[in-house]
Short mmCIF file of C-alpha atoms and ligand atoms in Angstrom, two decimals:
data_model
loop_
_atom_site.label_atom_id
_atom_site.label_comp_id
_atom_site.label_asym_id
_atom_site.label_seq_id
_atom_site.Cartn_x
_atom_site.Cartn_y
_atom_site.Cartn_z
CA MET A 210 -15.67 -16.16 11.71
CA LYS A 211 -18.21 -14.23 9.72
CA PHE A 212 -17.40 -12.55 6.42
CA SER A 213 -18.33 -12.07 2.77
CA TYR A 214 -15.35 -12.33 0.47
CA VAL A 215 -14.90 -11.46 -3.19
CA ASN A 216 -11.92 -10.40 -5.25
CA SER A 217 -13.07 -9.93 -8.82
CA THR A 218 -9.76 -8.71 -10.30
CA VAL A 219 -8.44 -11.07 -12.98
CA ILE A 220 -4.70 -11.50 -12.43
CA HIS A 221 -2.46 -12.14 -15.44
CA PHE A 222 0.78 -13.20 -13.76
CA GLY A 223 4.14 -13.88 -15.37
CA GLN A 224 6.57 -12.86 -18.06
CA GLY A 225 5.07 -11.58 -21.30
CA GLN A 226 1.57 -11.20 -19.88
CA ILE A 227 1.24 -7.54 -20.91
CA GLU A 228 -0.07 -8.79 -24.25
CA GLN A 229 -3.25 -9.90 -22.41
CA ILE A 230 -4.32 -6.24 -22.39
CA THR A 231 -5.38 -6.50 -26.02
CA ASN A 232 -8.29 -8.76 -25.11
CA ALA A 233 -8.83 -7.55 -21.56
CA ILE A 234 -9.95 -4.08 -22.68
CA PRO A 235 -13.01 -3.93 -24.94
CA SER A 236 -11.94 -3.12 -28.51
CA ASP A 237 -14.36 -0.19 -28.77
CA ALA A 238 -13.13 1.44 -25.53
CA ASN A 239 -11.71 4.94 -25.50
CA VAL A 240 -8.71 4.34 -23.23
CA LEU A 241 -6.74 6.72 -21.01
CA VAL A 242 -3.32 5.30 -20.09
CA ILE A 243 -2.12 6.86 -16.83
CA TYR A 244 1.50 6.60 -15.66
CA GLY A 245 4.10 8.29 -13.49
CA GLY A 246 7.43 9.99 -14.02
CA GLY A 247 8.64 7.90 -16.92
CA SER A 248 10.20 4.71 -15.51
CA ILE A 249 7.96 2.74 -17.88
CA LYS A 250 9.72 4.29 -20.85
CA LYS A 251 13.05 2.89 -19.64
CA ASN A 252 12.04 -0.71 -19.00
CA GLY A 253 10.08 -1.44 -22.15
CA VAL A 254 6.72 -1.59 -20.39
CA TYR A 255 5.39 1.47 -22.24
CA ASP A 256 6.34 -0.04 -25.61
CA GLN A 257 4.73 -3.37 -24.74
CA VAL A 258 1.51 -1.62 -23.69
CA ALA A 259 1.51 0.53 -26.84
CA ASN A 260 1.92 -2.64 -28.87
CA ALA A 261 -0.94 -4.39 -27.05
CA LEU A 262 -3.19 -1.36 -27.61
CA SER A 263 -2.27 -0.93 -31.27
CA SER A 264 -5.85 -1.48 -32.42
CA HIS A 265 -7.44 0.50 -29.58
CA LYS A 266 -8.08 4.23 -29.46
CA TRP A 267 -6.03 5.61 -26.58
CA TYR A 268 -4.68 8.75 -24.94
CA GLU A 269 -2.07 9.15 -22.24
CA PHE A 270 -1.64 11.13 -19.05
CA SER A 271 1.80 11.12 -17.40
CA GLY A 272 3.41 12.77 -14.40
CA VAL A 273 1.57 11.12 -11.52
CA GLU A 274 3.91 11.73 -8.59
CA PRO A 275 4.72 9.39 -5.68
CA ASN A 276 1.93 10.01 -3.15
CA PRO A 277 -0.41 11.21 -5.89
CA THR A 278 -2.10 14.55 -5.45
CA LYS A 279 -5.66 15.63 -6.08
CA GLU A 280 -4.22 18.60 -7.95
CA THR A 281 -2.44 16.38 -10.51
CA MET A 282 -5.29 13.91 -10.84
CA ASP A 283 -7.80 16.73 -11.44
CA LYS A 284 -5.96 17.37 -14.71
CA ALA A 285 -6.54 13.75 -15.72
CA ILE A 286 -10.21 14.12 -14.79
CA GLU A 287 -10.41 17.07 -17.20
CA LEU A 288 -8.89 14.93 -19.92
CA VAL A 289 -11.44 12.17 -19.28
CA ALA A 290 -14.25 14.66 -19.87
CA ALA A 291 -12.60 16.32 -22.87
CA GLN A 292 -11.89 13.05 -24.72
CA GLY A 293 -14.91 11.01 -23.64
CA ILE A 294 -12.74 8.37 -21.98
CA THR A 295 -14.51 5.09 -21.20
CA TYR A 296 -11.67 2.94 -19.78
CA ILE A 297 -8.61 3.69 -17.65
CA LEU A 298 -5.35 1.76 -17.74
CA ALA A 299 -2.89 2.51 -14.90
CA ILE A 300 0.77 1.55 -15.39
CA GLY A 301 2.96 1.86 -12.32
CA GLY A 302 3.13 1.36 -8.58
CA GLY A 303 0.65 2.18 -5.83
CA SER A 304 0.73 5.89 -6.52
CA VAL A 305 -0.24 5.65 -10.19
CA ILE A 306 -2.87 3.00 -9.45
CA ASP A 307 -4.39 4.99 -6.57
CA GLY A 308 -4.38 8.15 -8.69
CA ALA A 309 -6.12 6.25 -11.50
CA LYS A 310 -8.72 4.90 -9.06
CA PHE A 311 -9.41 8.45 -7.88
CA VAL A 312 -9.90 9.54 -11.50
CA ALA A 313 -12.12 6.53 -12.26
CA ALA A 314 -14.50 7.44 -9.44
CA ALA A 315 -14.27 11.25 -9.31
CA ALA A 316 -14.62 11.72 -13.08
CA LEU A 317 -18.28 10.80 -12.80
CA HIS A 318 -18.89 13.45 -10.09
CA SER A 319 -19.87 16.98 -11.07
CA GLY A 320 -18.51 18.57 -7.87
CA ASP A 321 -15.02 18.80 -6.37
CA SER A 322 -13.07 15.54 -6.64
CA TRP A 323 -12.01 15.79 -2.98
CA ASP A 324 -15.65 15.07 -2.04
CA LEU A 325 -14.75 11.44 -2.74
CA ILE A 326 -12.26 11.55 0.13
CA THR A 327 -14.43 13.46 2.59
CA GLY A 328 -17.39 11.18 1.88
CA ASP A 329 -19.52 14.06 0.60
CA TYR A 330 -19.62 12.18 -2.69
CA GLN A 331 -20.74 8.55 -2.42
CA PRO A 332 -20.17 7.06 -5.88
CA ASN A 333 -22.53 4.51 -7.32
CA SER A 334 -20.48 4.01 -10.48
CA ALA A 335 -16.91 4.46 -11.71
CA LEU A 336 -15.06 4.08 -14.99
CA PRO A 337 -13.64 0.58 -15.48
CA LEU A 338 -9.96 0.25 -14.65
CA GLY A 339 -7.13 -2.08 -15.63
CA VAL A 340 -3.59 -2.15 -14.22
CA VAL A 341 -0.05 -3.04 -15.23
CA LEU A 342 1.92 -3.29 -11.98
CA THR A 343 5.57 -2.21 -11.97
CA LEU A 344 6.25 -2.00 -8.20
CA PRO A 345 4.90 -4.67 -5.86
CA ALA A 346 4.11 -3.16 -2.46
CA THR A 347 0.64 -1.81 -1.86
CA GLY A 348 -1.70 -4.48 -3.22
CA SER A 349 -3.60 -1.63 -4.88
CA GLU A 350 -3.62 -3.59 -8.16
CA SER A 351 -6.44 -5.83 -6.91
CA ASN A 352 -7.96 -4.08 -3.90
CA MET A 353 -10.59 -1.39 -3.49
CA ALA A 354 -8.47 1.24 -1.72
CA GLY A 355 -6.77 4.43 -2.82
CA VAL A 356 -4.74 7.04 -0.93
CA ILE A 357 -4.60 10.63 -2.20
CA THR A 358 -2.85 13.79 -1.00
CA LYS A 359 -4.28 17.29 -1.20
CA LYS A 360 -1.22 19.42 -1.82
CA ALA A 361 -2.92 22.66 -0.84
CA THR A 362 -3.41 21.48 2.74
CA ASN A 363 -0.90 18.61 3.06
CA GLU A 364 -3.70 16.16 3.79
CA LYS A 365 -3.16 12.50 2.92
CA GLN A 366 -6.20 10.30 3.17
CA GLY A 367 -7.63 7.07 1.84
CA PHE A 368 -10.89 6.07 0.25
CA LEU A 369 -12.50 2.68 -0.18
CA THR A 370 -15.05 1.55 -2.72
CA PRO A 371 -15.48 -1.75 -4.55
CA LEU A 372 -16.26 0.32 -7.66
CA VAL A 373 -12.55 1.04 -8.19
CA ARG A 374 -11.30 -2.51 -7.81
CA PRO A 375 -9.42 -3.08 -11.08
CA GLN A 376 -11.07 -5.39 -13.60
CA PHE A 377 -7.70 -6.94 -14.37
CA ALA A 378 -4.08 -6.58 -13.30
CA VAL A 379 -0.98 -7.67 -15.20
CA LEU A 380 1.79 -8.77 -12.83
CA ASP A 381 4.91 -9.32 -14.94
CA PRO A 382 7.94 -9.60 -12.64
CA ASP A 383 10.19 -8.47 -15.51
CA ALA A 384 8.77 -4.96 -15.02
CA MET A 385 10.54 -4.88 -11.64
CA LYS A 386 14.03 -5.18 -13.06
CA THR A 387 14.56 -1.43 -13.29
CA LEU A 388 13.39 -0.82 -9.72
CA PRO A 389 15.96 0.93 -7.53
CA GLU A 390 16.90 -1.09 -4.43
CA ARG A 391 15.21 1.53 -2.25
CA GLN A 392 11.84 0.88 -3.92
CA LEU A 393 12.25 -2.91 -3.76
CA ILE A 394 12.92 -2.64 -0.03
CA ASN A 395 9.94 -0.32 0.35
CA GLY A 396 7.81 -2.97 -1.31
CA LEU A 397 9.05 -5.68 1.05
CA VAL A 398 8.43 -3.55 4.13
CA ASP A 399 5.01 -2.27 3.04
CA ALA A 400 3.80 -5.81 2.29
CA TRP A 401 5.19 -7.00 5.64
CA VAL A 402 3.32 -4.29 7.56
CA HIS A 403 0.12 -5.01 5.61
CA VAL A 404 0.20 -8.57 6.88
CA CYS A 405 1.04 -7.36 10.40
CA GLU A 406 -1.87 -4.91 10.43
CA GLN A 407 -4.26 -7.80 9.80
CA TYR A 408 -2.46 -10.34 12.01
CA ILE A 409 -0.90 -8.75 15.12
CA THR A 410 -4.16 -8.21 16.99
CA VAL A 411 -5.61 -11.07 19.04
CA PRO A 412 -5.74 -14.82 18.36
CA THR A 413 -8.90 -15.54 16.37
CA GLY A 414 -8.86 -19.29 15.85
CA ASN A 415 -9.17 -18.60 12.11
CA MET A 416 -6.63 -21.19 10.99
CA VAL A 417 -6.75 -20.28 7.29
CA GLN A 418 -6.16 -16.53 7.56
CA GLU A 419 -3.69 -16.79 10.46
CA GLY A 420 -1.73 -19.60 8.82
CA TYR A 421 -1.61 -17.78 5.50
CA ALA A 422 -0.44 -14.59 7.20
CA GLU A 423 2.43 -16.53 8.76
CA THR A 424 3.35 -18.02 5.37
CA LEU A 425 3.45 -14.56 3.77
CA LEU A 426 5.54 -13.17 6.64
CA LYS A 427 8.01 -16.07 6.33
CA ASN A 428 8.21 -15.45 2.56
CA LEU A 429 9.11 -11.83 3.19
CA LEU A 430 11.77 -12.80 5.75
CA VAL A 431 13.35 -15.16 3.20
CA LEU A 432 13.19 -12.52 0.46
CA GLY A 433 14.83 -10.02 2.80
CA ALA A 434 17.58 -12.50 3.72
CA ASN A 435 18.21 -13.20 0.01
CA PHE A 436 18.05 -9.59 -1.05
CA THR A 437 21.53 -9.58 -2.53
CA GLN A 438 20.87 -12.75 -4.57
CA ARG A 439 17.80 -11.60 -6.49
CA ASP A 440 16.80 -13.75 -9.47
CA ASP A 441 13.60 -14.14 -11.50
CA ASN A 442 12.04 -16.26 -8.78
CA TRP A 443 12.85 -13.67 -6.15
CA HIS A 444 11.04 -10.96 -8.13
CA ALA A 445 8.06 -13.19 -8.87
CA ASN A 446 7.72 -14.23 -5.23
CA LEU A 447 7.80 -10.65 -3.96
CA MET A 448 5.24 -9.61 -6.57
CA TRP A 449 2.80 -12.37 -5.64
CA THR A 450 3.38 -12.12 -1.89
CA ALA A 451 2.79 -8.35 -1.85
CA ASN A 452 -0.39 -8.83 -3.84
CA GLN A 453 -1.72 -11.48 -1.46
CA ALA A 454 -0.87 -9.32 1.55
CA LEU A 455 -3.54 -6.76 0.71
CA ASN A 456 -6.08 -8.20 -1.68
CA GLY A 457 -8.80 -8.55 0.94
CA PHE A 458 -8.44 -12.25 1.65
CA LEU A 459 -6.13 -12.11 4.65
CA GLY A 460 -8.31 -9.56 6.40
CA SER A 461 -11.60 -11.42 5.93
CA GLY A 462 -13.23 -12.27 9.24
CA VAL A 463 -10.33 -11.13 11.45
CA PRO A 464 -9.72 -7.90 13.40
CA HIS A 465 -7.60 -5.19 11.79
CA ASP A 466 -5.23 -2.66 13.37
CA TRP A 467 -4.04 -0.08 10.71
CA ALA A 468 -2.89 2.42 13.38
CA SER A 469 0.70 2.37 12.05
CA HIS A 470 -0.66 3.30 8.62
CA MET A 471 -2.82 6.14 9.95
CA MET A 472 0.12 7.67 11.83
CA GLY A 473 2.58 6.89 9.04
CA HIS A 474 0.50 8.76 6.46
CA GLU A 475 1.07 11.95 8.47
CA LEU A 476 4.86 11.46 8.37
CA THR A 477 4.56 11.23 4.59
CA ALA A 478 2.24 14.23 4.31
CA LEU A 479 4.42 16.42 6.56
CA TRP A 480 7.97 15.33 5.72
CA LYS A 481 7.67 13.24 2.52
CA VAL A 482 8.84 10.06 4.25
CA ASP A 483 8.41 7.11 1.83
CA HIS A 484 5.21 5.26 2.74
CA ALA A 485 6.91 2.01 3.76
CA ARG A 486 9.57 3.82 5.76
CA SER A 487 6.93 5.76 7.68
CA LEU A 488 5.55 2.41 8.85
CA ALA A 489 8.94 1.11 10.00
CA ILE A 490 9.30 4.26 12.12
CA VAL A 491 5.92 3.97 13.84
CA GLN A 492 5.26 0.24 14.12
CA PRO A 493 7.93 -0.98 16.60
CA SER A 494 7.02 1.79 19.08
CA LEU A 495 3.34 1.11 18.61
CA LEU A 496 3.79 -2.61 19.24
CA ARG A 497 5.81 -1.95 22.41
CA ASN A 498 3.13 0.46 23.63
CA GLN A 499 0.30 -1.97 22.88
CA ILE A 500 2.15 -5.10 23.93
CA GLU A 501 -0.28 -6.31 26.58
CA GLY A 502 -3.27 -6.43 24.22
CA LYS A 503 -1.17 -7.98 21.46
CA ARG A 504 0.95 -10.28 23.65
CA ALA A 505 -0.67 -13.58 22.65
CA LYS A 506 -0.44 -12.82 18.94
CA LEU A 507 3.14 -11.55 19.17
CA GLU A 508 4.08 -14.78 20.97
CA GLN A 509 2.41 -16.77 18.19
CA MET A 510 4.34 -14.75 15.60
CA GLY A 511 7.59 -15.26 17.53
CA ARG A 512 7.08 -19.03 17.51
CA ASN A 513 5.64 -19.52 14.02
CA VAL A 514 7.40 -16.82 11.97
CA PHE A 515 10.73 -16.17 13.71
CA ALA A 516 11.08 -19.67 15.27
CA LEU A 517 11.97 -18.11 18.64
CA CYS A 518 12.08 -20.36 21.70
CA PRO A 519 9.52 -19.86 24.45
CA SER A 520 10.20 -17.40 27.28
CA ASP A 521 8.26 -14.95 29.43
CA ASP A 522 9.44 -12.10 27.23
CA LEU A 523 8.70 -13.79 23.90
CA ALA A 524 6.41 -10.93 22.78
CA GLU A 525 9.12 -8.37 23.52
CA ARG A 526 11.69 -10.45 21.64
CA THR A 527 9.30 -10.70 18.68
CA VAL A 528 9.05 -6.90 18.44
CA ASP A 529 12.86 -6.75 18.64
CA ALA A 530 13.00 -9.29 15.77
CA ILE A 531 10.64 -7.15 13.66
CA GLU A 532 12.82 -4.10 14.26
CA ALA A 533 15.96 -6.13 13.48
CA PHE A 534 14.33 -7.20 10.18
CA TYR A 535 13.93 -3.55 9.18
CA ASN A 536 17.46 -2.76 10.27
CA SER A 537 18.79 -5.72 8.27
CA LEU A 538 17.32 -3.98 5.20
CA GLU A 539 18.92 -0.70 6.30
CA VAL A 540 15.47 0.80 6.90
CA GLU A 541 15.48 3.42 9.65
CA THR A 542 13.15 2.91 12.59
CA ARG A 543 13.55 6.50 13.75
CA LEU A 544 12.46 9.67 11.91
CA VAL A 545 15.52 11.18 10.26
CA GLU A 546 13.67 13.30 7.67
CA HIS A 547 12.63 15.83 10.33
CA THR A 548 15.47 17.59 12.09
CA GLY A 549 13.52 20.28 13.96
CA ASP A 550 11.99 20.21 17.43
CA LYS A 551 10.54 16.79 18.29
CA GLN A 552 7.60 18.07 20.34
CA ASP A 553 6.60 20.40 17.49
CA ALA A 554 6.60 17.43 15.14
CA ILE A 555 4.42 15.40 17.48
CA GLU A 556 1.96 18.31 17.85
CA ALA A 557 1.76 18.70 14.08
CA ILE A 558 0.88 15.02 13.65
CA LEU A 559 -1.69 15.10 16.46
CA GLU A 560 -3.35 18.15 14.88
CA LYS A 561 -3.67 16.40 11.53
CA LEU A 562 -5.11 13.23 13.07
CA LYS A 563 -7.54 15.28 15.16
CA ALA A 564 -8.71 17.22 12.11
CA LYS A 565 -9.63 13.93 10.40
CA GLY A 566 -11.29 12.53 13.51
CA PHE A 567 -8.68 9.75 13.72
CA THR A 568 -8.56 9.82 17.50
CA GLN A 569 -9.35 6.20 18.32
CA LEU A 570 -7.08 3.87 16.39
CA GLY A 571 -6.24 0.17 16.49
CA GLU A 572 -8.29 -3.01 16.60
CA ASN A 573 -9.93 -2.01 19.90
CA ARG A 574 -10.10 1.72 19.13
CA ALA A 575 -7.97 2.02 22.28
CA ILE A 576 -5.17 4.12 20.77
CA ASP A 577 -6.40 7.58 21.70
CA LEU A 578 -4.59 10.90 21.30
CA PRO A 579 -2.56 10.67 24.56
CA THR A 580 -1.50 7.14 23.57
CA ILE A 581 -0.59 8.31 20.06
CA GLU A 582 1.52 11.04 21.67
CA THR A 583 3.37 8.48 23.80
CA ILE A 584 3.96 6.23 20.78
CA LEU A 585 5.27 9.14 18.70
CA ALA A 586 7.52 10.34 21.52
CA ASP A 587 9.21 6.95 21.36
CA ALA A 588 9.12 6.62 17.54
CA LEU A 589 10.43 10.01 16.53
O1 LIG B 223 6.76 7.48 -11.47
P1 LIG B 223 7.71 6.49 -12.00
O2 LIG B 223 8.67 7.06 -12.98
O3 LIG B 223 7.05 5.25 -12.51
O4 LIG B 223 8.67 6.08 -10.75
C1 LIG B 223 8.19 5.41 -9.61
C2 LIG B 223 8.21 6.25 -8.35
O5 LIG B 223 9.17 7.26 -8.44
C3 LIG B 223 9.16 4.32 -9.28
N1 LIG B 223 8.90 3.08 -10.03
C4 LIG B 223 7.76 2.35 -10.07
N2 LIG B 223 7.95 1.25 -10.82
C5 LIG B 223 9.23 1.30 -11.28
C6 LIG B 223 9.84 2.47 -10.77
N3 LIG B 223 11.11 2.80 -11.04
C7 LIG B 223 11.82 1.96 -11.83
N4 LIG B 223 11.31 0.80 -12.33
C8 LIG B 223 10.03 0.44 -12.07
N5 LIG B 223 9.55 -0.73 -12.53
O6 LIG B 223 8.98 4.08 -7.90
C9 LIG B 223 8.66 5.30 -7.26
C10 LIG B 223 7.61 5.06 -6.19
O7 LIG B 223 6.41 4.61 -6.75
P2 LIG B 223 5.05 4.59 -5.90
O8 LIG B 223 3.97 4.15 -6.80
O9 LIG B 223 4.90 5.87 -5.17
O10 LIG B 223 5.37 3.46 -4.79
P3 LIG B 223 4.40 2.48 -4.04
O11 LIG B 223 3.95 1.38 -4.91
O12 LIG B 223 5.13 2.13 -2.80
O13 LIG B 223 3.08 3.33 -3.70
C11 LIG B 223 3.02 4.19 -2.60
C12 LIG B 223 1.66 4.86 -2.53
O14 LIG B 223 0.61 3.89 -2.34
C13 LIG B 223 -0.15 4.21 -1.15
C14 LIG B 223 0.87 4.95 -0.31
O15 LIG B 223 0.27 5.69 0.72
C15 LIG B 223 1.57 5.81 -1.34
O16 LIG B 223 0.81 6.94 -1.66
N6 LIG B 223 -0.75 3.01 -0.58
C16 LIG B 223 -1.80 2.48 -1.22
C17 LIG B 223 -2.50 1.40 -0.71
C18 LIG B 223 -3.67 0.83 -1.41
N7 LIG B 223 -4.16 1.47 -2.47
O17 LIG B 223 -4.20 -0.20 -1.01
C19 LIG B 223 -2.14 0.77 0.57
C20 LIG B 223 -0.79 1.17 1.06
O18 LIG B 223 -0.75 0.96 2.46
C21 LIG B 223 -0.40 2.57 0.76
O19 LIG B 223 -0.97 3.49 1.68
ZN1 LIG B 224 1.01 0.32 3.26
#
């Protein structure tokens, strides 16, 4: 166990907390409010934010799409320069928040914004950012990651810098009430896989992180089982669980996998598969392929999360239980968005991963291109 841990985002959790924005953003800031396709106008969140910012000077930028593109966010970067923006407020789910993070960092770069993704631009400052979360899933509201797509080339790739960790995040579960069931389920599945990526590796002896991971996984199982009886508590528990799943704490001092995410991003880039659903397609096949290395941890998960009884095939039964969890939520674990030739699809994904240099994935960097091909042959 060796790690440095900080999460500096102030969380304002609970009903009515949007009013905290008034004091959370300096009164002399020149604010750019960034949001998506307009859901915030239907659930009252926009009006509450406008009210909280009534004595601030602010502008707005809308139209951030799911899986935000560099092309769209470049327009926001132009607005930042034109209006002398000094503070960014993102209102939405992972896409809006990630897009806003990209703007916060790339706006201070004189070259092409994509340099932030390639690493050609290494920022040493970014505009300050605040968040109002409307879709719990990604944990983006208090982490230092962002994922952006370049439309021109269909590339989807992440970036990481502590400079874009939001200064504050408002988590009001009431904002979730207009979420379509599909997005709620996406949130559940994404949070679940985030925990898995930081847990299903090898036993570490780190009792705090491993125990907490199991608690979060059990929460998500209960929320899935009670999906049809959603009340205020249900929404609040999903919002807080999804946040904790990817705020940096769980992954401190333990190995990480993330191979399902790396492969899943290509399914989204190529066939617009929802992020969470791309993970449900890849992960069961990946776990079956990597079962020997992950056996001890899968057995632990089978015992502690699914309460399965011991047997020689406990790891296999645990993977079956994970797949059954997705199926219970009516989430496909096979690619249905692509109807063309399967081998062509696999080749297209391999090409994209190769171009990024993502040819050694997983906690041991043991998932090489031939292994990825085998996993995809099973998953697609
Ligand atoms: O654009 P609006 O109109 O707001 O509609 C959105 C969007 O269509 C809608 N929505 C959000 N809140 C709503 C609502 N509709 C009704 N009521 C509400 N309260 O939901 C749709 C999907 O939103 P999106 O932000 O795309 O979903 P999500 O939060 O799942 O984010 C997915 C993106 O985050 C990235 C993914 O790759 C993907 O691009 N990720 C970011 C991570 C991070 N920064 O740490 C980690 C994740 O693994 C993930 O990769
Ligand atoms: Zn994810």
